[in-house]
Amino acid sequence: MTVRRTRGEEGSAVVELAWLGVLLLVPMLWIVLSVFEVQKGAFGTSAAARAAGRAYALAPDDAEGRRRAEAAARQALADQGLGGAPLTVTVTCESAGTSCHSGGAVITVHVSSRVDLPLMPDVLGGDAPSFALDATHTVPVGQYQEVE
């Protein structure tokens, strides 16, 4: 009499759970890391707009204000760990006078940047996917100013 042993399914649930865990965990990890990176970029862009608006408003003239606004925005992004991110700073103002620094002027700073999503290999399509970010901040210039 020959005894035939049939192979049972013992232990297969553990293997299936491990594969399912890996297949679900990797995309979830990528999503969480991407959300954190975009949130970091959003904080950085918002801080850059605020810093650029303040730097522009406190500058002695418009040319120096644009230079200071750009430098302040770059520093704010670097503080959030986005020093290498592309940056565009646009300054507009509404003023009754000839200068954006005259009393009653309203300075509006628009900052645009982008963050690259993490862990995406270049073989999937060339450039890494990115998320565009922008922020706007408005600074009113006081009507009464110090006269030198």
mmCIF file with all atom_site columns, C-alpha atoms in Angstrom:
data_model
loop_
_atom_site.group_PDB
_atom_site.id
_atom_site.type_symbol
_atom_site.label_atom_id
_atom_site.label_alt_id
_atom_site.label_comp_id
_atom_site.label_asym_id
_atom_site.label_entity_id
_atom_site.label_seq_id
_atom_site.pdbx_PDB_ins_code
_atom_site.Cartn_x
_atom_site.Cartn_y
_atom_site.Cartn_z
_atom_site.occupancy
_atom_site.B_iso_or_equiv
_atom_site.pdbx_formal_charge
_atom_site.auth_seq_id
_atom_site.auth_comp_id
_atom_site.auth_asym_id
_atom_site.auth_atom_id
_atom_site.pdbx_PDB_model_num
ATOM 1   C CA . MET A 1 1   ? 0.000  0.000   0.000   1.00 0.00 ? 1   MET A CA 1
ATOM 2   C CA . THR A 1 2   ? 1.393  3.330   -1.035  1.00 0.00 ? 2   THR A CA 1
ATOM 3   C CA . VAL A 1 3   ? 0.776  6.396   1.026   1.00 0.00 ? 3   VAL A CA 1
ATOM 4   C CA . ARG A 1 4   ? 0.210  9.476   -1.070  1.00 0.00 ? 4   ARG A CA 1
ATOM 5   C CA . ARG A 1 5   ? 0.898  12.756  0.539   1.00 0.00 ? 5   ARG A CA 1
ATOM 6   C CA . THR A 1 6   ? -0.994 15.671  -0.861  1.00 0.00 ? 6   THR A CA 1
ATOM 7   C CA . ARG A 1 7   ? 0.493  19.038  -0.568  1.00 0.00 ? 7   ARG A CA 1
ATOM 8   C CA . GLY A 1 8   ? -1.695 21.262  1.585   1.00 0.00 ? 8   GLY A CA 1
ATOM 9   C CA . GLU A 1 9   ? -1.990 24.992  1.551   1.00 0.00 ? 9   GLU A CA 1
ATOM 10  C CA . GLU A 1 10  ? -0.388 25.451  4.924   1.00 0.00 ? 10  GLU A CA 1
ATOM 11  C CA . GLY A 1 11  ? 1.845  28.511  5.007   1.00 0.00 ? 11  GLY A CA 1
ATOM 12  C CA . SER A 1 12  ? 0.566  29.964  1.733   1.00 0.00 ? 12  SER A CA 1
ATOM 13  C CA . ALA A 1 13  ? -1.438 32.620  3.567   1.00 0.00 ? 13  ALA A CA 1
ATOM 14  C CA . VAL A 1 14  ? 1.773  34.013  5.020   1.00 0.00 ? 14  VAL A CA 1
ATOM 15  C CA . VAL A 1 15  ? 3.374  34.184  1.570   1.00 0.00 ? 15  VAL A CA 1
ATOM 16  C CA . GLU A 1 16  ? 0.298  35.802  0.043   1.00 0.00 ? 16  GLU A CA 1
ATOM 17  C CA . LEU A 1 17  ? 0.121  38.319  2.870   1.00 0.00 ? 17  LEU A CA 1
ATOM 18  C CA . ALA A 1 18  ? 3.794  39.198  2.442   1.00 0.00 ? 18  ALA A CA 1
ATOM 19  C CA . TRP A 1 19  ? 3.425  39.749  -1.322  1.00 0.00 ? 19  TRP A CA 1
ATOM 20  C CA . LEU A 1 20  ? 0.220  41.700  -0.879  1.00 0.00 ? 20  LEU A CA 1
ATOM 21  C CA . GLY A 1 21  ? 1.869  43.790  1.821   1.00 0.00 ? 21  GLY A CA 1
ATOM 22  C CA . VAL A 1 22  ? 4.797  44.651  -0.444  1.00 0.00 ? 22  VAL A CA 1
ATOM 23  C CA . LEU A 1 23  ? 2.555  45.412  -3.415  1.00 0.00 ? 23  LEU A CA 1
ATOM 24  C CA . LEU A 1 24  ? 0.382  47.763  -1.342  1.00 0.00 ? 24  LEU A CA 1
ATOM 25  C CA . LEU A 1 25  ? 3.051  49.219  0.916   1.00 0.00 ? 25  LEU A CA 1
ATOM 26  C CA . VAL A 1 26  ? 5.388  50.497  -1.812  1.00 0.00 ? 26  VAL A CA 1
ATOM 27  C CA . PRO A 1 27  ? 2.767  52.667  -3.593  1.00 0.00 ? 27  PRO A CA 1
ATOM 28  C CA . MET A 1 28  ? 1.401  53.915  -0.260  1.00 0.00 ? 28  MET A CA 1
ATOM 29  C CA . LEU A 1 29  ? 4.910  54.859  0.860   1.00 0.00 ? 29  LEU A CA 1
ATOM 30  C CA . TRP A 1 30  ? 5.458  56.763  -2.414  1.00 0.00 ? 30  TRP A CA 1
ATOM 31  C CA . ILE A 1 31  ? 2.146  58.608  -1.999  1.00 0.00 ? 31  ILE A CA 1
ATOM 32  C CA . VAL A 1 32  ? 2.951  59.606  1.580   1.00 0.00 ? 32  VAL A CA 1
ATOM 33  C CA . LEU A 1 33  ? 6.461  60.799  0.669   1.00 0.00 ? 33  LEU A CA 1
ATOM 34  C CA . SER A 1 34  ? 5.077  62.760  -2.293  1.00 0.00 ? 34  SER A CA 1
ATOM 35  C CA . VAL A 1 35  ? 2.436  64.452  -0.145  1.00 0.00 ? 35  VAL A CA 1
ATOM 36  C CA . PHE A 1 36  ? 5.089  65.433  2.398   1.00 0.00 ? 36  PHE A CA 1
ATOM 37  C CA . GLU A 1 37  ? 7.327  66.839  -0.349  1.00 0.00 ? 37  GLU A CA 1
ATOM 38  C CA . VAL A 1 38  ? 4.482  68.889  -1.843  1.00 0.00 ? 38  VAL A CA 1
ATOM 39  C CA . GLN A 1 39  ? 3.483  70.172  1.602   1.00 0.00 ? 39  GLN A CA 1
ATOM 40  C CA . LYS A 1 40  ? 7.097  71.191  2.282   1.00 0.00 ? 40  LYS A CA 1
ATOM 41  C CA . GLY A 1 41  ? 7.093  73.036  -1.037  1.00 0.00 ? 41  GLY A CA 1
ATOM 42  C CA . ALA A 1 42  ? 3.800  74.754  -0.227  1.00 0.00 ? 42  ALA A CA 1
ATOM 43  C CA . PHE A 1 43  ? 5.146  75.978  3.118   1.00 0.00 ? 43  PHE A CA 1
ATOM 44  C CA . GLY A 1 44  ? 8.352  77.155  1.457   1.00 0.00 ? 44  GLY A CA 1
ATOM 45  C CA . THR A 1 45  ? 6.566  78.993  -1.347  1.00 0.00 ? 45  THR A CA 1
ATOM 46  C CA . SER A 1 46  ? 4.200  80.719  1.067   1.00 0.00 ? 46  SER A CA 1
ATOM 47  C CA . ALA A 1 47  ? 7.095  81.778  3.319   1.00 0.00 ? 47  ALA A CA 1
ATOM 48  C CA . ALA A 1 48  ? 9.032  82.963  0.252   1.00 0.00 ? 48  ALA A CA 1
ATOM 49  C CA . ALA A 1 49  ? 6.145  85.211  -0.843  1.00 0.00 ? 49  ALA A CA 1
ATOM 50  C CA . ARG A 1 50  ? 5.825  86.739  2.650   1.00 0.00 ? 50  ARG A CA 1
ATOM 51  C CA . ALA A 1 51  ? 9.579  87.285  2.976   1.00 0.00 ? 51  ALA A CA 1
ATOM 52  C CA . ALA A 1 52  ? 9.870  88.749  -0.524  1.00 0.00 ? 52  ALA A CA 1
ATOM 53  C CA . GLY A 1 53  ? 6.992  91.159  0.086   1.00 0.00 ? 53  GLY A CA 1
ATOM 54  C CA . ARG A 1 54  ? 8.467  92.394  3.338   1.00 0.00 ? 54  ARG A CA 1
ATOM 55  C CA . ALA A 1 55  ? 11.968 92.720  1.852   1.00 0.00 ? 55  ALA A CA 1
ATOM 56  C CA . TYR A 1 56  ? 10.622 94.695  -1.105  1.00 0.00 ? 56  TYR A CA 1
ATOM 57  C CA . ALA A 1 57  ? 8.560  97.023  1.094   1.00 0.00 ? 57  ALA A CA 1
ATOM 58  C CA . LEU A 1 58  ? 11.501 97.765  3.407   1.00 0.00 ? 58  LEU A CA 1
ATOM 59  C CA . ALA A 1 59  ? 13.955 98.501  0.582   1.00 0.00 ? 59  ALA A CA 1
ATOM 60  C CA . PRO A 1 60  ? 14.900 102.134 -0.131  1.00 0.00 ? 60  PRO A CA 1
ATOM 61  C CA . ASP A 1 61  ? 13.887 102.020 -3.818  1.00 0.00 ? 61  ASP A CA 1
ATOM 62  C CA . ASP A 1 62  ? 12.293 99.764  -6.427  1.00 0.00 ? 62  ASP A CA 1
ATOM 63  C CA . ALA A 1 63  ? 15.514 98.386  -7.977  1.00 0.00 ? 63  ALA A CA 1
ATOM 64  C CA . GLU A 1 64  ? 16.970 97.452  -4.615  1.00 0.00 ? 64  GLU A CA 1
ATOM 65  C CA . GLY A 1 65  ? 13.567 96.096  -3.588  1.00 0.00 ? 65  GLY A CA 1
ATOM 66  C CA . ARG A 1 66  ? 13.485 93.647  -6.494  1.00 0.00 ? 66  ARG A CA 1
ATOM 67  C CA . ARG A 1 67  ? 16.990 92.416  -5.643  1.00 0.00 ? 67  ARG A CA 1
ATOM 68  C CA . ARG A 1 68  ? 16.136 92.007  -1.964  1.00 0.00 ? 68  ARG A CA 1
ATOM 69  C CA . ALA A 1 69  ? 12.828 90.299  -2.738  1.00 0.00 ? 69  ALA A CA 1
ATOM 70  C CA . GLU A 1 70  ? 14.573 87.694  -4.899  1.00 0.00 ? 70  GLU A CA 1
ATOM 71  C CA . ALA A 1 71  ? 17.243 87.071  -2.242  1.00 0.00 ? 71  ALA A CA 1
ATOM 72  C CA . ALA A 1 72  ? 14.670 86.795  0.556   1.00 0.00 ? 72  ALA A CA 1
ATOM 73  C CA . ALA A 1 73  ? 12.540 84.352  -1.449  1.00 0.00 ? 73  ALA A CA 1
ATOM 74  C CA . ARG A 1 74  ? 15.569 82.165  -2.220  1.00 0.00 ? 74  ARG A CA 1
ATOM 75  C CA . GLN A 1 75  ? 16.543 82.154  1.463   1.00 0.00 ? 75  GLN A CA 1
ATOM 76  C CA . ALA A 1 76  ? 13.003 81.222  2.550   1.00 0.00 ? 76  ALA A CA 1
ATOM 77  C CA . LEU A 1 77  ? 12.975 78.277  0.138   1.00 0.00 ? 77  LEU A CA 1
ATOM 78  C CA . ALA A 1 78  ? 16.427 77.199  1.305   1.00 0.00 ? 78  ALA A CA 1
ATOM 79  C CA . ASP A 1 79  ? 15.194 77.288  4.921   1.00 0.00 ? 79  ASP A CA 1
ATOM 80  C CA . GLN A 1 80  ? 12.555 74.697  3.962   1.00 0.00 ? 80  GLN A CA 1
ATOM 81  C CA . GLY A 1 81  ? 15.148 72.486  2.268   1.00 0.00 ? 81  GLY A CA 1
ATOM 82  C CA . LEU A 1 82  ? 14.299 73.609  -1.263  1.00 0.00 ? 82  LEU A CA 1
ATOM 83  C CA . GLY A 1 83  ? 17.452 75.542  -2.086  1.00 0.00 ? 83  GLY A CA 1
ATOM 84  C CA . GLY A 1 84  ? 17.755 74.033  -5.565  1.00 0.00 ? 84  GLY A CA 1
ATOM 85  C CA . ALA A 1 85  ? 14.121 74.520  -6.553  1.00 0.00 ? 85  ALA A CA 1
ATOM 86  C CA . PRO A 1 86  ? 13.382 76.840  -9.489  1.00 0.00 ? 86  PRO A CA 1
ATOM 87  C CA . LEU A 1 87  ? 12.003 80.199  -8.435  1.00 0.00 ? 87  LEU A CA 1
ATOM 88  C CA . THR A 1 88  ? 10.205 83.063  -10.149 1.00 0.00 ? 88  THR A CA 1
ATOM 89  C CA . VAL A 1 89  ? 9.446  86.260  -8.216  1.00 0.00 ? 89  VAL A CA 1
ATOM 90  C CA . THR A 1 90  ? 7.073  88.812  -9.764  1.00 0.00 ? 90  THR A CA 1
ATOM 91  C CA . VAL A 1 91  ? 6.436  92.148  -8.056  1.00 0.00 ? 91  VAL A CA 1
ATOM 92  C CA . THR A 1 92  ? 3.590  94.477  -9.003  1.00 0.00 ? 92  THR A CA 1
ATOM 93  C CA . CYS A 1 93  ? 2.343  97.568  -7.257  1.00 0.00 ? 93  CYS A CA 1
ATOM 94  C CA . GLU A 1 94  ? -0.545 99.965  -7.279  1.00 0.00 ? 94  GLU A CA 1
ATOM 95  C CA . SER A 1 95  ? 0.614  103.429 -6.412  1.00 0.00 ? 95  SER A CA 1
ATOM 96  C CA . ALA A 1 96  ? -0.624 106.961 -6.792  1.00 0.00 ? 96  ALA A CA 1
ATOM 97  C CA . GLY A 1 97  ? 2.985  108.180 -7.003  1.00 0.00 ? 97  GLY A CA 1
ATOM 98  C CA . THR A 1 98  ? 5.874  107.248 -9.259  1.00 0.00 ? 98  THR A CA 1
ATOM 99  C CA . SER A 1 99  ? 7.415  104.763 -6.837  1.00 0.00 ? 99  SER A CA 1
ATOM 100 C CA . CYS A 1 100 ? 6.118  101.569 -5.274  1.00 0.00 ? 100 CYS A CA 1
ATOM 101 C CA . HIS A 1 101 ? 7.561  102.898 -2.026  1.00 0.00 ? 101 HIS A CA 1
ATOM 102 C CA . SER A 1 102 ? 5.406  106.024 -1.870  1.00 0.00 ? 102 SER A CA 1
ATOM 103 C CA . GLY A 1 103 ? 2.761  106.305 0.834   1.00 0.00 ? 103 GLY A CA 1
ATOM 104 C CA . GLY A 1 104 ? -0.440 104.394 0.188   1.00 0.00 ? 104 GLY A CA 1
ATOM 105 C CA . ALA A 1 105 ? 1.086  102.006 -2.368  1.00 0.00 ? 105 ALA A CA 1
ATOM 106 C CA . VAL A 1 106 ? 0.088  98.336  -2.348  1.00 0.00 ? 106 VAL A CA 1
ATOM 107 C CA . ILE A 1 107 ? 2.820  95.862  -3.253  1.00 0.00 ? 107 ILE A CA 1
ATOM 108 C CA . THR A 1 108 ? 1.851  92.396  -4.487  1.00 0.00 ? 108 THR A CA 1
ATOM 109 C CA . VAL A 1 109 ? 4.490  89.671  -4.723  1.00 0.00 ? 109 VAL A CA 1
ATOM 110 C CA . HIS A 1 110 ? 3.818  86.448  -6.639  1.00 0.00 ? 110 HIS A CA 1
ATOM 111 C CA . VAL A 1 111 ? 6.242  83.548  -6.150  1.00 0.00 ? 111 VAL A CA 1
ATOM 112 C CA . SER A 1 112 ? 6.227  80.450  -8.384  1.00 0.00 ? 112 SER A CA 1
ATOM 113 C CA . SER A 1 113 ? 8.232  77.296  -7.821  1.00 0.00 ? 113 SER A CA 1
ATOM 114 C CA . ARG A 1 114 ? 7.966  73.542  -8.227  1.00 0.00 ? 114 ARG A CA 1
ATOM 115 C CA . VAL A 1 115 ? 8.974  70.404  -6.355  1.00 0.00 ? 115 VAL A CA 1
ATOM 116 C CA . ASP A 1 116 ? 10.037 67.120  -7.909  1.00 0.00 ? 116 ASP A CA 1
ATOM 117 C CA . LEU A 1 117 ? 8.209  64.055  -6.661  1.00 0.00 ? 117 LEU A CA 1
ATOM 118 C CA . PRO A 1 118 ? 10.571 61.611  -4.930  1.00 0.00 ? 118 PRO A CA 1
ATOM 119 C CA . LEU A 1 119 ? 11.688 58.115  -5.927  1.00 0.00 ? 119 LEU A CA 1
ATOM 120 C CA . MET A 1 120 ? 10.663 58.297  -9.573  1.00 0.00 ? 120 MET A CA 1
ATOM 121 C CA . PRO A 1 121 ? 13.298 56.828  -11.859 1.00 0.00 ? 121 PRO A CA 1
ATOM 122 C CA . ASP A 1 122 ? 14.214 58.602  -15.063 1.00 0.00 ? 122 ASP A CA 1
ATOM 123 C CA . VAL A 1 123 ? 13.545 55.466  -17.130 1.00 0.00 ? 123 VAL A CA 1
ATOM 124 C CA . LEU A 1 124 ? 9.800  55.975  -16.710 1.00 0.00 ? 124 LEU A CA 1
ATOM 125 C CA . GLY A 1 125 ? 9.627  59.052  -18.884 1.00 0.00 ? 125 GLY A CA 1
ATOM 126 C CA . GLY A 1 126 ? 12.635 61.310  -18.877 1.00 0.00 ? 126 GLY A CA 1
ATOM 127 C CA . ASP A 1 127 ? 12.194 64.122  -16.380 1.00 0.00 ? 127 ASP A CA 1
ATOM 128 C CA . ALA A 1 128 ? 11.030 63.405  -12.871 1.00 0.00 ? 128 ALA A CA 1
ATOM 129 C CA . PRO A 1 129 ? 7.382  64.325  -12.337 1.00 0.00 ? 129 PRO A CA 1
ATOM 130 C CA . SER A 1 130 ? 6.929  67.616  -10.539 1.00 0.00 ? 130 SER A CA 1
ATOM 131 C CA . PHE A 1 131 ? 4.239  69.632  -8.809  1.00 0.00 ? 131 PHE A CA 1
ATOM 132 C CA . ALA A 1 132 ? 3.892  73.364  -9.548  1.00 0.00 ? 132 ALA A CA 1
ATOM 133 C CA . LEU A 1 133 ? 3.416  75.704  -6.579  1.00 0.00 ? 133 LEU A CA 1
ATOM 134 C CA . ASP A 1 134 ? 2.713  79.406  -6.289  1.00 0.00 ? 134 ASP A CA 1
ATOM 135 C CA . ALA A 1 135 ? 1.863  81.918  -3.592  1.00 0.00 ? 135 ALA A CA 1
ATOM 136 C CA . THR A 1 136 ? 0.877  85.576  -3.497  1.00 0.00 ? 136 THR A CA 1
ATOM 137 C CA . HIS A 1 137 ? 1.387  88.083  -0.703  1.00 0.00 ? 137 HIS A CA 1
ATOM 138 C CA . THR A 1 138 ? 0.185  91.698  -0.561  1.00 0.00 ? 138 THR A CA 1
ATOM 139 C CA . VAL A 1 139 ? 1.939  94.378  1.499   1.00 0.00 ? 139 VAL A CA 1
ATOM 140 C CA . PRO A 1 140 ? 0.423  97.856  1.977   1.00 0.00 ? 140 PRO A CA 1
ATOM 141 C CA . VAL A 1 141 ? 2.915  100.708 2.349   1.00 0.00 ? 141 VAL A CA 1
ATOM 142 C CA . GLY A 1 142 ? 1.930  103.104 5.114   1.00 0.00 ? 142 GLY A CA 1
ATOM 143 C CA . GLN A 1 143 ? 0.666  106.532 4.164   1.00 0.00 ? 143 GLN A CA 1
ATOM 144 C CA . TYR A 1 144 ? 2.934  108.278 6.686   1.00 0.00 ? 144 TYR A CA 1
ATOM 145 C CA . GLN A 1 145 ? 6.637  107.700 6.173   1.00 0.00 ? 145 GLN A CA 1
ATOM 146 C CA . GLU A 1 146 ? 9.837  108.929 7.714   1.00 0.00 ? 146 GLU A CA 1
ATOM 147 C CA . VAL A 1 147 ? 11.424 111.838 5.867   1.00 0.00 ? 147 VAL A CA 1
ATOM 148 C CA . GLU A 1 148 ? 15.203 112.001 5.685   1.00 0.00 ? 148 GLU A CA 1
#
